[in-house]
Each structure stands twice: as structure tokens, then as C-alpha cells.
CSV table of C-alpha atoms in Angstrom, one decimal:
chain,number,residue,atom,x,y,z
A,1354,MET,CA,90.4,74.3,150.1
A,1355,ARG,CA,91.4,73.4,146.7
A,1356,TYR,CA,94.0,70.7,146.2
A,1357,ALA,CA,96.2,70.9,143.1
A,1358,MET,CA,99.5,69.6,141.8
A,1359,ALA,CA,102.2,71.3,139.9
A,1360,ILE,CA,104.5,69.2,137.8
A,1361,ASP,CA,108.0,70.7,136.8
A,1362,THR,CA,108.5,69.5,133.3
A,1363,LYS,CA,112.1,70.8,133.4
A,1364,LYS,CA,113.0,68.7,136.5
A,1365,CYS,CA,111.1,65.5,135.7
A,1366,VAL,CA,113.4,62.8,134.3
A,1367,GLY,CA,110.7,60.4,133.5
A,1368,CYS,CA,112.0,57.7,135.9
A,1369,GLY,CA,108.5,56.4,136.7
A,1370,ASP,CA,108.9,56.3,140.4
A,1371,CYS,CA,105.7,58.2,140.9
A,1372,VAL,CA,103.9,55.3,138.9
A,1373,VAL,CA,105.4,52.6,141.0
A,1374,ALA,CA,104.8,54.3,144.2
A,1375,CYS,CA,101.1,54.8,143.3
A,1376,GLN,CA,100.7,51.2,142.3
A,1377,THR,CA,102.2,50.0,145.5
A,1378,GLU,CA,100.4,52.5,147.8
A,1379,ASN,CA,97.0,52.0,146.2
A,1380,ASN,CA,97.1,48.3,145.3
A,1381,VAL,CA,96.6,49.0,141.7
A,1382,PRO,CA,96.2,45.8,139.8
A,1383,ILE,CA,99.0,44.7,137.6
A,1384,GLY,CA,98.7,46.1,134.0
A,1385,PHE,CA,96.9,49.2,135.3
A,1386,CYS,CA,98.0,52.5,136.6
A,1387,ARG,CA,96.5,55.7,138.1
A,1388,ASP,CA,99.5,57.9,137.0
A,1389,TRP,CA,101.8,57.7,134.0
A,1390,ILE,CA,104.6,59.4,132.3
A,1391,VAL,CA,104.3,61.1,128.9
A,1392,GLU,CA,107.3,61.9,126.8
A,1393,ASN,CA,106.4,64.6,124.3
A,1394,VAL,CA,109.1,65.0,121.5
A,1395,SER,CA,108.6,67.9,119.3
A,1396,GLY,CA,110.6,69.7,116.5
A,1397,SER,CA,112.7,68.2,113.8
A,1398,TYR,CA,116.3,67.2,113.9
A,1399,PRO,CA,118.6,68.8,115.0
A,1400,ASN,CA,116.2,71.1,116.9
A,1401,VAL,CA,114.4,68.7,119.0
A,1402,GLU,CA,112.9,69.2,122.3
A,1403,VAL,CA,111.6,66.7,124.9
A,1404,GLU,CA,109.0,67.5,127.5
A,1405,LEU,CA,108.4,64.9,130.3
A,1406,ARG,CA,105.2,65.0,132.1
A,1407,SER,CA,104.0,62.9,135.1
A,1408,GLU,CA,100.2,62.8,134.4
A,1409,ARG,CA,97.2,61.6,136.5
A,1410,CYS,CA,93.6,62.5,137.1
A,1411,ASN,CA,93.3,66.4,136.8
A,1412,HIS,CA,90.7,66.6,139.6
A,1413,CYS,CA,88.8,69.0,137.3
A,1414,ASP,CA,86.8,71.8,138.8
A,1415,ASN,CA,84.3,71.3,136.2
A,1416,SER,CA,84.4,67.5,136.0
A,1417,PRO,CA,82.5,65.8,133.3
A,1418,CYS,CA,82.9,62.5,134.9
A,1419,VAL,CA,80.9,63.6,137.9
A,1420,ARG,CA,78.3,65.1,135.8
A,1421,CYS,CA,77.7,62.0,133.5
A,1422,CYS,CA,77.6,59.5,136.3
A,1423,PRO,CA,74.2,58.0,136.5
A,1424,THR,CA,74.4,56.8,140.0
A,1425,GLY,CA,76.4,59.5,141.8
A,1426,ALA,CA,79.2,57.1,142.4
A,1427,SER,CA,81.7,59.6,141.0
A,1428,HIS,CA,81.6,62.5,143.3
A,1429,VAL,CA,83.7,65.5,144.6
A,1430,ILE,CA,85.0,65.5,148.1
A,1431,GLU,CA,86.5,68.2,150.3
A,1432,GLY,CA,89.3,70.0,148.6
A,1433,GLY,CA,88.0,69.3,145.1
A,1434,ILE,CA,89.1,65.7,144.8
A,1435,VAL,CA,87.1,63.6,142.5
A,1436,LYS,CA,86.5,60.1,143.9
A,1437,VAL,CA,84.5,57.0,143.0
A,1438,THR,CA,82.4,55.0,145.5
A,1439,HIS,CA,83.1,51.5,144.5
A,1440,ASP,CA,79.7,49.9,145.6
A,1441,GLU,CA,77.7,52.7,143.9
A,1442,CYS,CA,79.6,52.2,140.6
A,1443,ILE,CA,77.8,50.1,138.0
A,1444,GLY,CA,80.7,50.0,135.6
A,1445,CYS,CA,78.7,51.6,132.7
A,1446,GLY,CA,81.9,53.3,131.4
A,1447,ALA,CA,80.2,56.7,131.0
A,1448,CYS,CA,82.9,58.5,133.1
A,1449,ILE,CA,85.7,56.8,131.1
A,1450,GLN,CA,84.1,58.1,127.9
A,1451,SER,CA,83.7,61.6,129.3
A,1452,CYS,CA,87.3,62.0,130.5
A,1453,PRO,CA,89.5,64.1,128.0
A,1454,TYR,CA,92.6,62.8,129.8
A,1455,ASP,CA,91.7,59.1,129.8
A,1456,ALA,CA,92.6,59.1,133.5
A,1457,ARG,CA,90.0,56.5,134.5
A,1458,TYR,CA,90.1,52.7,133.9
A,1459,SER,CA,87.8,49.8,134.5
A,1460,HIS,CA,89.2,47.9,137.5
A,1461,PRO,CA,89.2,44.0,137.1
A,1462,ASP,CA,86.7,43.9,140.0
A,1463,GLY,CA,84.2,45.7,137.9
A,1464,TYR,CA,84.1,49.3,139.3
A,1465,VAL,CA,85.9,52.3,137.9
A,1466,ASP,CA,89.1,53.4,139.4
A,1467,LYS,CA,91.4,56.4,139.3
A,1468,CYS,CA,93.7,58.7,141.2
A,1469,THR,CA,92.4,59.9,144.6
A,1470,PHE,CA,95.2,62.4,145.3
A,1471,CYS,CA,96.0,59.8,148.1
A,1472,ASP,CA,93.1,61.3,150.3
A,1473,HIS,CA,93.9,58.5,152.8
A,1474,ARG,CA,97.2,59.8,153.2
A,1475,LEU,CA,96.2,63.5,153.3
A,1476,ALA,CA,93.9,62.5,156.2
A,1477,LYS,CA,96.9,61.5,158.1
A,1478,GLY,CA,98.7,64.7,157.4
A,1479,GLN,CA,101.0,63.0,154.7
A,1480,THR,CA,101.4,64.1,151.1
A,1481,THR,CA,100.5,61.9,148.1
A,1482,ALA,CA,102.6,58.8,147.4
A,1483,CYS,CA,103.8,60.1,144.1
A,1484,VAL,CA,105.0,63.3,145.6
A,1485,ALA,CA,106.6,61.6,148.4
A,1486,VAL,CA,108.9,59.4,146.4
A,1487,CYS,CA,109.8,61.8,143.5
A,1488,PRO,CA,113.6,61.8,143.4
A,1489,THR,CA,114.0,65.1,141.6
A,1490,ASN,CA,111.3,66.8,143.7
A,1491,CYS,CA,109.5,67.8,140.6
A,1492,LEU,CA,106.1,67.4,142.0
A,1493,TYR,CA,104.5,70.0,144.2
A,1494,PHE,CA,101.2,69.3,146.0
A,1495,GLY,CA,99.0,71.4,148.3
A,1496,ASP,CA,96.2,73.8,148.7
A,1497,LEU,CA,95.8,76.5,146.0
A,1498,GLU,CA,94.0,78.7,148.4
A,1499,ASP,CA,96.9,78.7,150.8
A,1500,PRO,CA,99.6,81.1,149.4
A,1501,ASN,CA,102.3,79.4,151.4
A,1502,SER,CA,101.6,75.8,150.1
A,1503,ASP,CA,104.2,74.2,147.9
A,1504,VAL,CA,101.9,74.3,144.9
A,1505,SER,CA,101.0,78.0,145.3
A,1506,LYS,CA,104.7,78.9,145.6
A,1507,ALA,CA,105.7,76.8,142.5
A,1508,LEU,CA,103.0,78.5,140.4
A,1509,LYS,CA,103.9,82.0,141.7
A,1510,ASN,CA,107.4,82.1,140.3
A,1511,ARG,CA,107.1,80.0,137.0
A,1512,SER,CA,105.1,80.0,133.8
A,1513,TRP,CA,102.8,77.1,133.5
A,1514,LYS,CA,100.1,75.5,131.4
A,1515,VAL,CA,97.2,73.0,131.8
A,1516,LEU,CA,96.4,70.2,129.4
A,1517,ALA,CA,93.5,70.6,126.9
A,1518,PRO,CA,92.1,73.8,128.5
A,1519,GLU,CA,89.8,73.9,125.5
A,1520,ALA,CA,87.9,70.9,127.0
A,1521,GLY,CA,86.5,73.3,129.5
A,1522,THR,CA,87.1,71.1,132.5
A,1523,LYS,CA,89.2,73.4,134.5
A,1524,PRO,CA,91.9,70.9,135.2
A,1525,GLN,CA,94.0,71.2,138.4
A,1526,LEU,CA,97.3,69.7,137.3
A,1527,TYR,CA,99.6,72.6,136.4
A,1528,PHE,CA,102.6,71.8,134.3
A,1529,LEU,CA,105.6,74.2,134.9
A,1530,THR,CA,107.3,75.0,131.7
B,582,MET,CA,107.2,70.6,112.8
B,583,LYS,CA,107.0,67.0,113.7
B,584,GLU,CA,105.7,65.9,117.0
B,585,GLU,CA,105.8,62.5,118.7
B,586,LEU,CA,104.2,61.4,121.8
B,587,PHE,CA,105.3,58.4,124.0
B,588,VAL,CA,103.5,57.2,127.0
B,589,SER,CA,105.8,55.1,129.0
B,590,GLY,CA,104.7,52.1,131.2
B,591,ARG,CA,101.0,52.5,130.3
B,592,ASN,CA,99.1,50.0,128.3
B,593,ILE,CA,95.7,49.7,130.0
B,594,PRO,CA,93.3,47.2,128.4
B,595,ASN,CA,90.6,48.9,126.4
B,596,ILE,CA,92.0,52.4,127.0
B,597,ASP,CA,95.4,52.4,125.3
B,598,PRO,CA,96.2,53.0,122.5
B,599,PHE,CA,92.7,54.3,122.0
B,600,LEU,CA,89.5,53.9,123.9
B,601,ASN,CA,87.4,50.8,123.3
B,602,ILE,CA,85.3,50.6,126.4
B,603,TRP,CA,81.9,50.3,124.7
B,604,HIS,CA,81.6,47.2,122.4
B,605,TRP,CA,78.6,45.8,120.5
B,606,GLU,CA,76.2,46.1,123.4
B,607,ILE,CA,75.8,49.9,123.3
B,608,PRO,CA,75.2,50.4,119.5
B,609,LEU,CA,72.8,47.5,119.6
B,610,TYR,CA,70.9,49.0,122.4
B,611,LEU,CA,70.9,52.4,120.7
B,612,PHE,CA,69.5,50.8,117.7
B,613,LEU,CA,66.8,48.9,119.5
B,614,GLY,CA,65.9,51.9,121.7
B,615,GLY,CA,65.4,54.2,118.6
B,616,PHE,CA,63.5,51.4,116.9
B,617,ALA,CA,61.2,50.9,119.7
B,618,ALA,CA,60.7,54.6,120.2
B,619,GLY,CA,59.8,54.9,116.4
B,620,ILE,CA,57.1,52.2,116.5
B,621,MET,CA,55.8,53.5,119.9
B,622,PHE,CA,55.6,57.1,118.6
B,623,PHE,CA,53.6,56.3,115.5
B,624,ALA,CA,51.4,53.8,117.3
B,625,GLY,CA,50.5,56.5,119.7
B,626,LEU,CA,50.1,59.2,117.0
B,627,PHE,CA,47.7,57.2,114.8
B,628,LEU,CA,45.7,56.0,117.8
B,629,VAL,CA,45.2,59.7,119.0
B,630,MET,CA,44.4,60.6,115.4
B,631,GLY,CA,41.6,58.0,115.6
B,632,LYS,CA,43.0,56.0,112.7
B,633,GLU,CA,43.1,52.7,114.6
B,634,LYS,CA,41.1,50.9,111.8
B,635,GLU,CA,43.0,52.3,108.7
B,636,MET,CA,46.5,51.9,110.4
B,637,GLU,CA,45.9,48.6,112.0
B,638,THR,CA,49.5,47.3,111.7
B,639,THR,CA,50.9,50.5,113.2
B,640,VAL,CA,48.5,50.6,116.2
B,641,LYS,CA,47.9,46.9,116.9
B,642,TRP,CA,50.6,44.7,115.4
B,643,ALA,CA,53.9,46.4,115.3
B,644,PRO,CA,53.7,47.4,119.0
B,645,PHE,CA,54.3,43.7,119.8
B,646,LEU,CA,57.9,44.3,118.7
B,647,VAL,CA,58.4,47.1,121.2
B,648,PRO,CA,58.6,45.1,124.4
B,649,VAL,CA,60.8,42.5,122.6
B,650,ALA,CA,63.2,45.2,121.4
B,651,LEU,CA,63.3,47.0,124.8
B,652,VAL,CA,63.9,43.7,126.6
B,653,VAL,CA,66.7,42.7,124.3
B,654,GLY,CA,68.1,46.2,124.4
B,655,LEU,CA,68.0,46.3,128.1
B,656,PHE,CA,69.7,43.0,128.4
B,657,ALA,CA,72.5,44.2,126.1
B,658,LEU,CA,72.8,47.2,128.4
B,659,PHE,CA,73.1,45.0,131.3
B,660,LEU,CA,75.8,42.9,129.7
B,661,ASP,CA,77.8,46.1,129.1
B,662,LEU,CA,78.0,46.9,132.7
B,663,LYS,CA,81.2,45.8,134.4
B,664,HIS,CA,79.8,46.0,138.0
B,665,GLN,CA,76.5,44.2,137.2
B,666,LEU,CA,75.5,43.3,140.7
B,667,PHE,CA,75.1,47.0,141.4
B,668,PHE,CA,72.9,47.9,138.5
B,669,TRP,CA,70.1,48.7,140.9
B,670,ARG,CA,72.1,51.7,142.0
B,671,LEU,CA,70.6,53.4,138.8
B,672,TYR,CA,67.3,53.4,140.5
B,673,THR,CA,68.3,54.8,144.0
B,674,THR,CA,68.9,58.2,142.6
B,675,ILE,CA,67.9,60.7,139.8
B,676,ARG,CA,70.7,62.6,138.4
B,677,MET,CA,69.5,65.5,136.3
B,678,GLU,CA,72.9,66.1,134.6
B,679,SER,CA,73.5,62.5,133.5
B,680,PRO,CA,71.7,61.4,130.3
B,681,MET,CA,72.2,57.8,131.4
B,682,SER,CA,70.1,58.5,134.5
B,683,TRP,CA,67.4,60.0,132.3
B,684,GLY,CA,67.6,57.0,129.9
B,685,ALA,CA,67.4,54.5,132.8
B,686,TRP,CA,64.3,56.2,134.3
B,687,THR,CA,62.6,56.6,130.9
B,688,LEU,CA,63.1,52.8,130.1
B,689,MET,CA,61.7,52.1,133.6
B,690,ILE,CA,58.4,53.7,132.6
B,691,ILE,CA,58.2,52.9,128.8
B,692,THR,CA,59.0,49.2,129.0
B,693,PRO,CA,56.1,48.2,131.2
B,694,LEU,CA,54.0,50.7,129.2
B,695,SER,CA,54.8,48.9,126.0
B,696,PHE,CA,53.9,45.5,127.5
B,697,PHE,CA,50.5,47.1,128.6
B,698,TRP,CA,49.9,48.4,125.1
B,699,ALA,CA,50.7,45.1,123.4
B,700,ALA,CA,48.7,43.1,126.0
B,701,SER,CA,45.6,45.2,125.5
B,702,TYR,CA,45.5,44.2,121.8
B,703,LEU,CA,46.2,40.6,122.4
B,704,LYS,CA,42.5,39.6,122.2
B,705,GLU,CA,42.2,41.3,118.8
B,706,VAL,CA,45.3,39.9,117.5
B,707,VAL,CA,45.1,36.3,118.8
B,708,PRO,CA,41.4,35.3,118.5
B,709,GLY,CA,40.2,33.2,121.4
B,710,TRP,CA,42.9,34.5,123.8
B,711,LYS,CA,41.8,34.4,127.5
B,712,TRP,CA,43.6,35.8,130.5
B,713,ARG,CA,44.0,33.2,133.2
B,714,LEU,CA,43.5,35.6,136.1
B,715,PRO,CA,40.5,37.9,136.6
B,716,VAL,CA,43.0,40.6,137.7
B,717,PHE,CA,44.4,40.7,134.2
B,718,GLU,CA,40.9,41.1,132.8
B,719,SER,CA,40.1,44.1,134.9
B,720,PHE,CA,43.5,45.6,134.2
B,721,GLU,CA,43.1,45.2,130.6
B,722,ALA,CA,39.7,47.0,130.7
B,723,LEU,CA,41.5,49.8,132.6
B,724,VAL,CA,44.3,50.1,129.9
B,725,ILE,CA,41.7,50.1,127.1
B,726,LYS,CA,39.6,52.8,128.9
B,727,TYR,CA,42.6,55.2,129.2
B,728,ARG,CA,44.2,54.2,125.9
B,729,LYS,CA,44.3,57.8,124.5
B,730,HIS,CA,46.1,59.0,127.7
B,731,ILE,CA,48.5,56.2,127.5
B,732,ALA,CA,49.1,57.0,123.8
B,733,TRP,CA,50.0,60.6,124.7
B,734,LEU,CA,52.4,59.4,127.3
B,735,ALA,CA,53.9,56.9,125.0
B,736,MET,CA,54.5,59.6,122.4
B,737,GLY,CA,56.2,61.8,124.9
B,738,LEU,CA,58.4,59.0,126.3
B,739,ALA,CA,59.2,57.7,122.8
B,740,ILE,CA,60.6,61.2,121.9
B,741,ILE,CA,62.7,61.3,125.0
B,742,LEU,CA,63.9,57.8,124.4
B,743,GLY,CA,64.8,58.5,120.8
B,744,VAL,CA,66.6,61.8,121.5
B,745,TYR,CA,68.3,60.2,124.5
B,746,THR,CA,70.0,57.5,122.4
B,747,GLY,CA,71.8,60.4,120.7
B,748,ILE,CA,72.3,62.6,123.7
B,749,LEU,CA,73.9,59.8,125.5
B,750,LEU,CA,76.8,60.2,123.1
B,751,SER,CA,76.6,63.9,122.5
B,752,ALA,CA,77.0,64.7,126.1
B,753,PHE,CA,80.6,63.5,126.1
B,754,ASN,CA,82.7,66.5,125.5
B,755,ALA,CA,85.9,64.4,125.5
B,756,ARG,CA,84.9,62.5,122.3
B,757,PRO,CA,84.8,65.1,119.6
B,758,LEU,CA,82.9,63.1,117.1
B,759,TRP,CA,80.0,62.7,119.5
B,760,ASN,CA,80.1,66.2,121.0
B,761,THR,CA,77.6,67.8,118.8
B,762,SER,CA,74.0,68.7,119.5
B,763,ILE,CA,72.8,67.4,116.1
B,764,LEU,CA,73.3,63.8,117.3
B,765,GLY,CA,70.1,64.0,119.5
B,766,PRO,CA,67.7,64.9,116.7
B,767,LEU,CA,69.6,62.8,114.2
B,768,PHE,CA,69.3,59.6,116.3
B,769,LEU,CA,65.6,60.4,116.9
B,770,VAL,CA,64.8,60.7,113.2
B,771,SER,CA,66.9,57.7,112.3
B,772,GLY,CA,65.2,55.6,115.1
B,773,MET,CA,61.8,56.7,113.9
B,774,SER,CA,62.7,55.7,110.3
B,775,THR,CA,63.8,52.3,111.4
B,776,GLY,CA,60.6,51.8,113.3
B,777,LEU,CA,58.5,52.8,110.3
B,778,ALA,CA,60.6,50.4,108.1
B,779,ALA,CA,59.5,47.5,110.3
B,780,ILE,CA,55.8,48.6,110.2
B,781,ILE,CA,55.9,49.1,106.4
B,782,TRP,CA,57.5,45.5,106.2
B,783,MET,CA,54.6,44.0,108.3
B,784,SER,CA,51.7,46.0,106.8
B,785,LYS,CA,49.5,44.3,104.3
B,786,SER,CA,47.3,47.4,103.6
B,787,HIS,CA,48.3,49.3,100.6
B,788,TYR,CA,46.8,52.5,102.1
B,789,GLU,CA,48.8,52.2,105.3
B,790,ARG,CA,52.0,51.4,103.5
B,791,SER,CA,51.7,54.5,101.3
B,792,VAL,CA,51.0,56.8,104.3
B,793,LEU,CA,54.0,55.3,106.2
B,794,SER,CA,56.2,55.5,103.1
B,795,LYS,CA,55.5,59.2,102.6
B,796,ILE,CA,56.4,59.9,106.3
B,797,ASP,CA,59.5,57.7,106.0
B,798,ILE,CA,60.8,59.5,102.9
B,799,ALA,CA,60.3,62.8,104.6
B,800,LEU,CA,62.3,61.4,107.6
B,801,ILE,CA,65.0,60.2,105.4
B,802,GLY,CA,65.2,63.7,103.9
B,803,VAL,CA,65.6,65.2,107.3
B,804,GLU,CA,68.2,62.6,108.1
B,805,LEU,CA,70.3,63.4,105.1
B,806,PHE,CA,70.0,67.1,105.9
B,807,LEU,CA,71.2,66.6,109.5
B,808,ILE,CA,74.1,64.4,108.4
B,809,VAL,CA,75.2,67.1,105.9
B,810,HIS,CA,75.0,69.7,108.7
B,811,LEU,CA,76.8,67.3,111.1
B,812,PHE,CA,79.8,67.2,108.8
B,813,MET,CA,79.6,71.0,107.9
B,814,GLY,CA,79.7,71.8,111.6
B,815,PHE,CA,82.6,69.4,112.1
B,816,LEU,CA,84.7,70.9,109.2
B,817,ALA,CA,84.0,74.4,110.5
B,818,ALA,CA,84.9,73.6,114.1
B,819,ASN,CA,88.3,73.1,115.9
B,820,GLN,CA,91.1,70.7,115.0
B,821,VAL,CA,89.7,67.7,117.0
B,822,GLN,CA,86.4,67.8,115.2
B,823,VAL,CA,88.0,68.4,111.8
B,824,GLU,CA,89.9,65.2,112.5
B,825,ALA,CA,86.8,63.4,113.6
B,826,ALA,CA,85.1,64.4,110.3
B,827,HIS,CA,88.0,63.1,108.3
B,828,LEU,CA,87.5,59.6,109.7
B,829,PHE,CA,84.4,59.6,107.3
B,830,LEU,CA,85.9,61.7,104.6
B,831,GLY,CA,88.9,59.6,103.5
B,832,GLY,CA,89.6,58.0,106.8
B,833,GLU,CA,89.0,54.4,108.0
B,834,PHE,CA,85.3,54.6,108.2
B,835,THR,CA,84.7,56.2,104.8
B,836,VAL,CA,83.6,53.2,102.9
B,837,THR,CA,81.5,51.5,105.5
B,838,PHE,CA,79.8,54.9,106.2
B,839,TRP,CA,79.1,56.1,102.7
B,840,VAL,CA,78.2,52.7,101.2
B,841,PHE,CA,76.2,51.0,104.0
B,842,VAL,CA,74.7,54.0,105.8
B,843,MET,CA,74.3,56.8,103.2
B,844,ILE,CA,73.7,55.0,100.0
B,845,LEU,CA,72.3,51.5,100.9
B,846,GLY,CA,70.7,52.6,104.2
B,847,LEU,CA,69.2,56.0,103.2
B,848,ILE,CA,69.3,57.0,99.5
B,849,VAL,CA,68.4,53.7,97.9
B,850,PRO,CA,65.5,52.8,100.2
B,851,ALA,CA,64.1,56.3,99.9
B,852,PHE,CA,64.3,56.0,96.0
B,853,LEU,CA,62.6,52.6,96.1
B,854,GLU,CA,59.8,53.9,98.4
B,855,THR,CA,59.3,56.8,96.1
B,856,LEU,CA,59.0,54.5,93.1
B,857,GLU,CA,56.5,52.3,94.9
B,858,LEU,CA,54.3,55.4,95.6
B,859,PHE,CA,54.4,56.1,91.9
B,860,GLY,CA,53.0,52.7,91.2
B,861,TYR,CA,56.0,50.5,90.5
B,862,LYS,CA,55.9,47.0,92.0
B,863,ILE,CA,58.6,47.0,94.7
B,864,PRO,CA,58.7,44.2,97.4
B,865,MET,CA,58.6,46.5,100.4
B,866,TRP,CA,60.8,44.2,102.4
B,867,ILE,CA,63.8,45.4,100.5
B,868,PRO,CA,63.8,49.1,101.4
B,869,SER,CA,62.7,48.2,105.0
B,870,LEU,CA,65.5,45.7,105.4
B,871,LEU,CA,68.1,48.2,104.0
B,872,ILE,CA,66.8,50.9,106.4
B,873,LEU,CA,67.1,48.6,109.4
B,874,ILE,CA,70.7,47.4,108.4
B,875,GLY,CA,71.6,51.0,107.7
B,876,GLY,CA,70.4,52.2,111.1
B,877,LEU,CA,72.2,49.4,112.9
B,878,MET,CA,75.4,50.0,111.0
B,879,PHE,CA,75.2,53.9,111.6
B,880,ARG,CA,75.1,53.2,115.4
B,881,PHE,CA,78.0,50.8,115.2
B,882,ILE,CA,80.1,53.2,113.2
B,883,MET,CA,79.4,56.2,115.5
B,884,VAL,CA,80.1,54.4,118.7
B,885,GLU,CA,83.3,52.9,117.5
B,886,ALA,CA,84.6,56.0,115.5
B,887,GLY,CA,83.7,58.3,118.4
B,888,GLN,CA,85.9,56.4,120.8
B,889,ILE,CA,88.9,56.8,118.5
B,890,THR,CA,88.5,60.6,118.4
B,891,ARG,CA,90.1,62.5,121.4
B,892,TYR,CA,91.6,65.8,122.5
B,893,LEU,CA,95.3,66.4,121.5
B,894,TYR,CA,97.7,67.7,124.0
């Protein structure tokens, strides 16, 4: 099993529903977020292009945060989801430094926090909070190893890219272009 | 082509607009760790070489600074932790891939070792010193009996500790300024040089000072060589590392780096030490102080600048 997410940059309108849904679902403290929207404006007037991306932890296959963690608090669970065990985390900040996507933050309670691909919802057979609320249906989530999953089907028919592949982390967020 | 990037709804403290997770605690610790490693290494080296008499400051006096530096450094590290009550989790596991785990375990061994080393010379340094408990007496005898073995162990651990202060940073692929294998040897050499500077400052023997000065000048030479290679490597690498190098070649860290680290921290003290070797009267605390300040500045600059550099996407 390999959980992954595909984000359709052509369908995303940048409404931020995914951000709010995540904050509500996961009790993210005010001022912090586990997912966010990036607006990438490129070109020069009048030939300007906008790309909207809903970003979060990439749940990398080769995750530097798990490697550098001195206590093993950062770990990979079934399906390739990268998680942090709160009472093993000492708050040293090494994983925050190691993430090319700046996807982790220091929770006010001391430990490091990040996107969990809503594994508590997956366990109940539901999809992630951000996917569930997306009004344009631009987020596809599922098992990459299952050819019939939403994410596999989305990746089959479209061209896509990953962010900073040169960082060598094998990220698992695929941006449909 | 112009490109602009907006991140909506995200302004996480210490992460946006650029990373600032590690403050003064980490560079201070990196300095003290390298400094302690430097003294420990040379104390061990000259003891093994049988130069205990000629190099008295190196072997007997300066090692009293090591436990102090390590304890202050460890306290700084502890202050840096955000989930402090769980710090003991470091010692419930060994993680081979994590430099921080290596460092934590190395410190676990070298810190008590540095206390034993200093304590075993207490009677020679403080005349009339008596241990209150007979246990200490017998333990002291044991340490003195196995001094050479301890010296070898201390030298090995000092090298691991010195290299670790650099590898801690260089293991982070996400921060292009740090992500170079030169940082390990560079921090080791720089740490050894700061350790030597303190010993030279303390030493009253002309012979000892001249021996240590010669080593120090060589170390500074190696350090300059490594720094030149660091920048050559960056400028020949990919865009993110080219930009990292430009922080020091015209960017915001240019003046602090070249004035305080390169000129005042390395070139001037090496020059003064050379003059002293040729017989000019130079108060040795001047080059020593410059080296110590330069070493501290270098670590502050590297930690702060490294957190600004990042991947572009």
C-alpha cells in the first residue's frame, strides 16, 4: 500500500477550504496549519500565468525527517504515511530543518506536528478532511498500488510534476498540470 | 521571466517567511563542543606522546575548561528543546542515521570522561586537595593507572564530537548552505583551533606556546583551504547552492563573514602567531581572543544563514 495525493492545479481555485477543514478536523492551534495554498504567478504582463497549489506534507518515500530524528519519534506507518509520536518528540527541530517543503511546525505544546493524511479517518474508511471538503474536487487521494484508486486514475490520464524532485526525497504529492 | 510566489493563509511563527527554528543556543553549543573537542584532543595527544611535563598547560590545566564548556553547551542544547520534559527519549534509542543521536551518545560518554580527566589532575593543580570520600581516592588511582587508555578514548571521542558539530548541519539536504560534506572537517579543524587558542592563552611556557602556535597556524591554513573549497563547491553546484554562496559574496552576510571570521578570526591571528614565532613580542591573548571570537561568529553566521537558504519550487 502506498498512499498518495494528486492535486489538480487547473481545477484548484485557491479557496482555502482544505486548510480550514484540516485545522478543524485536527484541532490545529490558531496561527498554524498543516496544509496551505501557494499561488505561483509566472511570466510578465500580458503573458501571465497563475498556478494554484494546495500543499501539505509530501509523505516522502525517502523521508529526511525520519532519518534525522534522534529519538525515532518521526516514523513511517502502513501506507507510507510519515507520523510523529508526540511523547517521543523532544522538540529539537532537526526534522523541521530537514524538510525541503517546510511542512512541519513546532506545536505550541512543544512537539513537532504535521499532516497525517488523516490516518484516523482512513482507519474508519473515510478519506482525508481536505479531500472530503474540496468544492472543486481537485484533490485525489488513494493507494498508488491500486490501479482503480482515485489517485492512480488521475495520474494515468494527465501530465504531472512533483515539487523539488532534485531534493531526492521522492515526494508523494503529485501536481496535475 | 518574472516569477512571484504567494502563500495564502500561512504565517507560521519561526517558519515563515524563512526558517528561524534554531536561535543562539545551537551555534553556542556548536562552538563549545568544538572548543571542548579541541582541548580534549590535544590533551590526549600530548599525554600519549609522553609530553606531560613539557606541555603542562595542555595536559593538566586546559582540560579543566572542558567539563565547563560541555556542561554549558549541554545546557544550551537543553534550552533549545521545545519538548524539554521528554529529553530522556534521546537515551532510549540509538539511531544510526541521525547525527543528533550520535552526538547525544558521544556527549553522554565524553562529558563524564572530561570530569574524570580534570579530577585526576586536581591534586597537582590545587596543592593540598583532599577527596572527602575514600571511594574518590580509589577511583582517582584507577583513572591515573589507565590514563593512557583514557587519552586514546578521549582523542577518538573528541574527533567524533568535533566532526559531529559540522555533520549535524551538513546532514540537512533541505538547507543548501549546510548540505556539503566539507562542513564536518571544517568544523573539526575550526574547533581544534579554538581549543588551541585557549591553551596558548593560558600557557606560561614559551616552549609550549611555540609548539602549539605552529600547530595552530597549520590548522588555520587548513581552515582557509577548506573555506575556499566550500565556496568553489557551492559556485560550481546547482542554483540553490550558488544562491547560498552569494549570501557571503555580496549578500547580507558578506561583511560579517569576511571581516569577523576570515580577516579578524583567521588571517590576523595566524599572522600575529607567525610574528611571535619569529621573535616579535606579541601578547598572545590577542590572537587567541580573535580566534575564539571568530570561531563563535562563524557558527552563528552558518546557523543563521543556513536557515535562510532553501529549495526553490
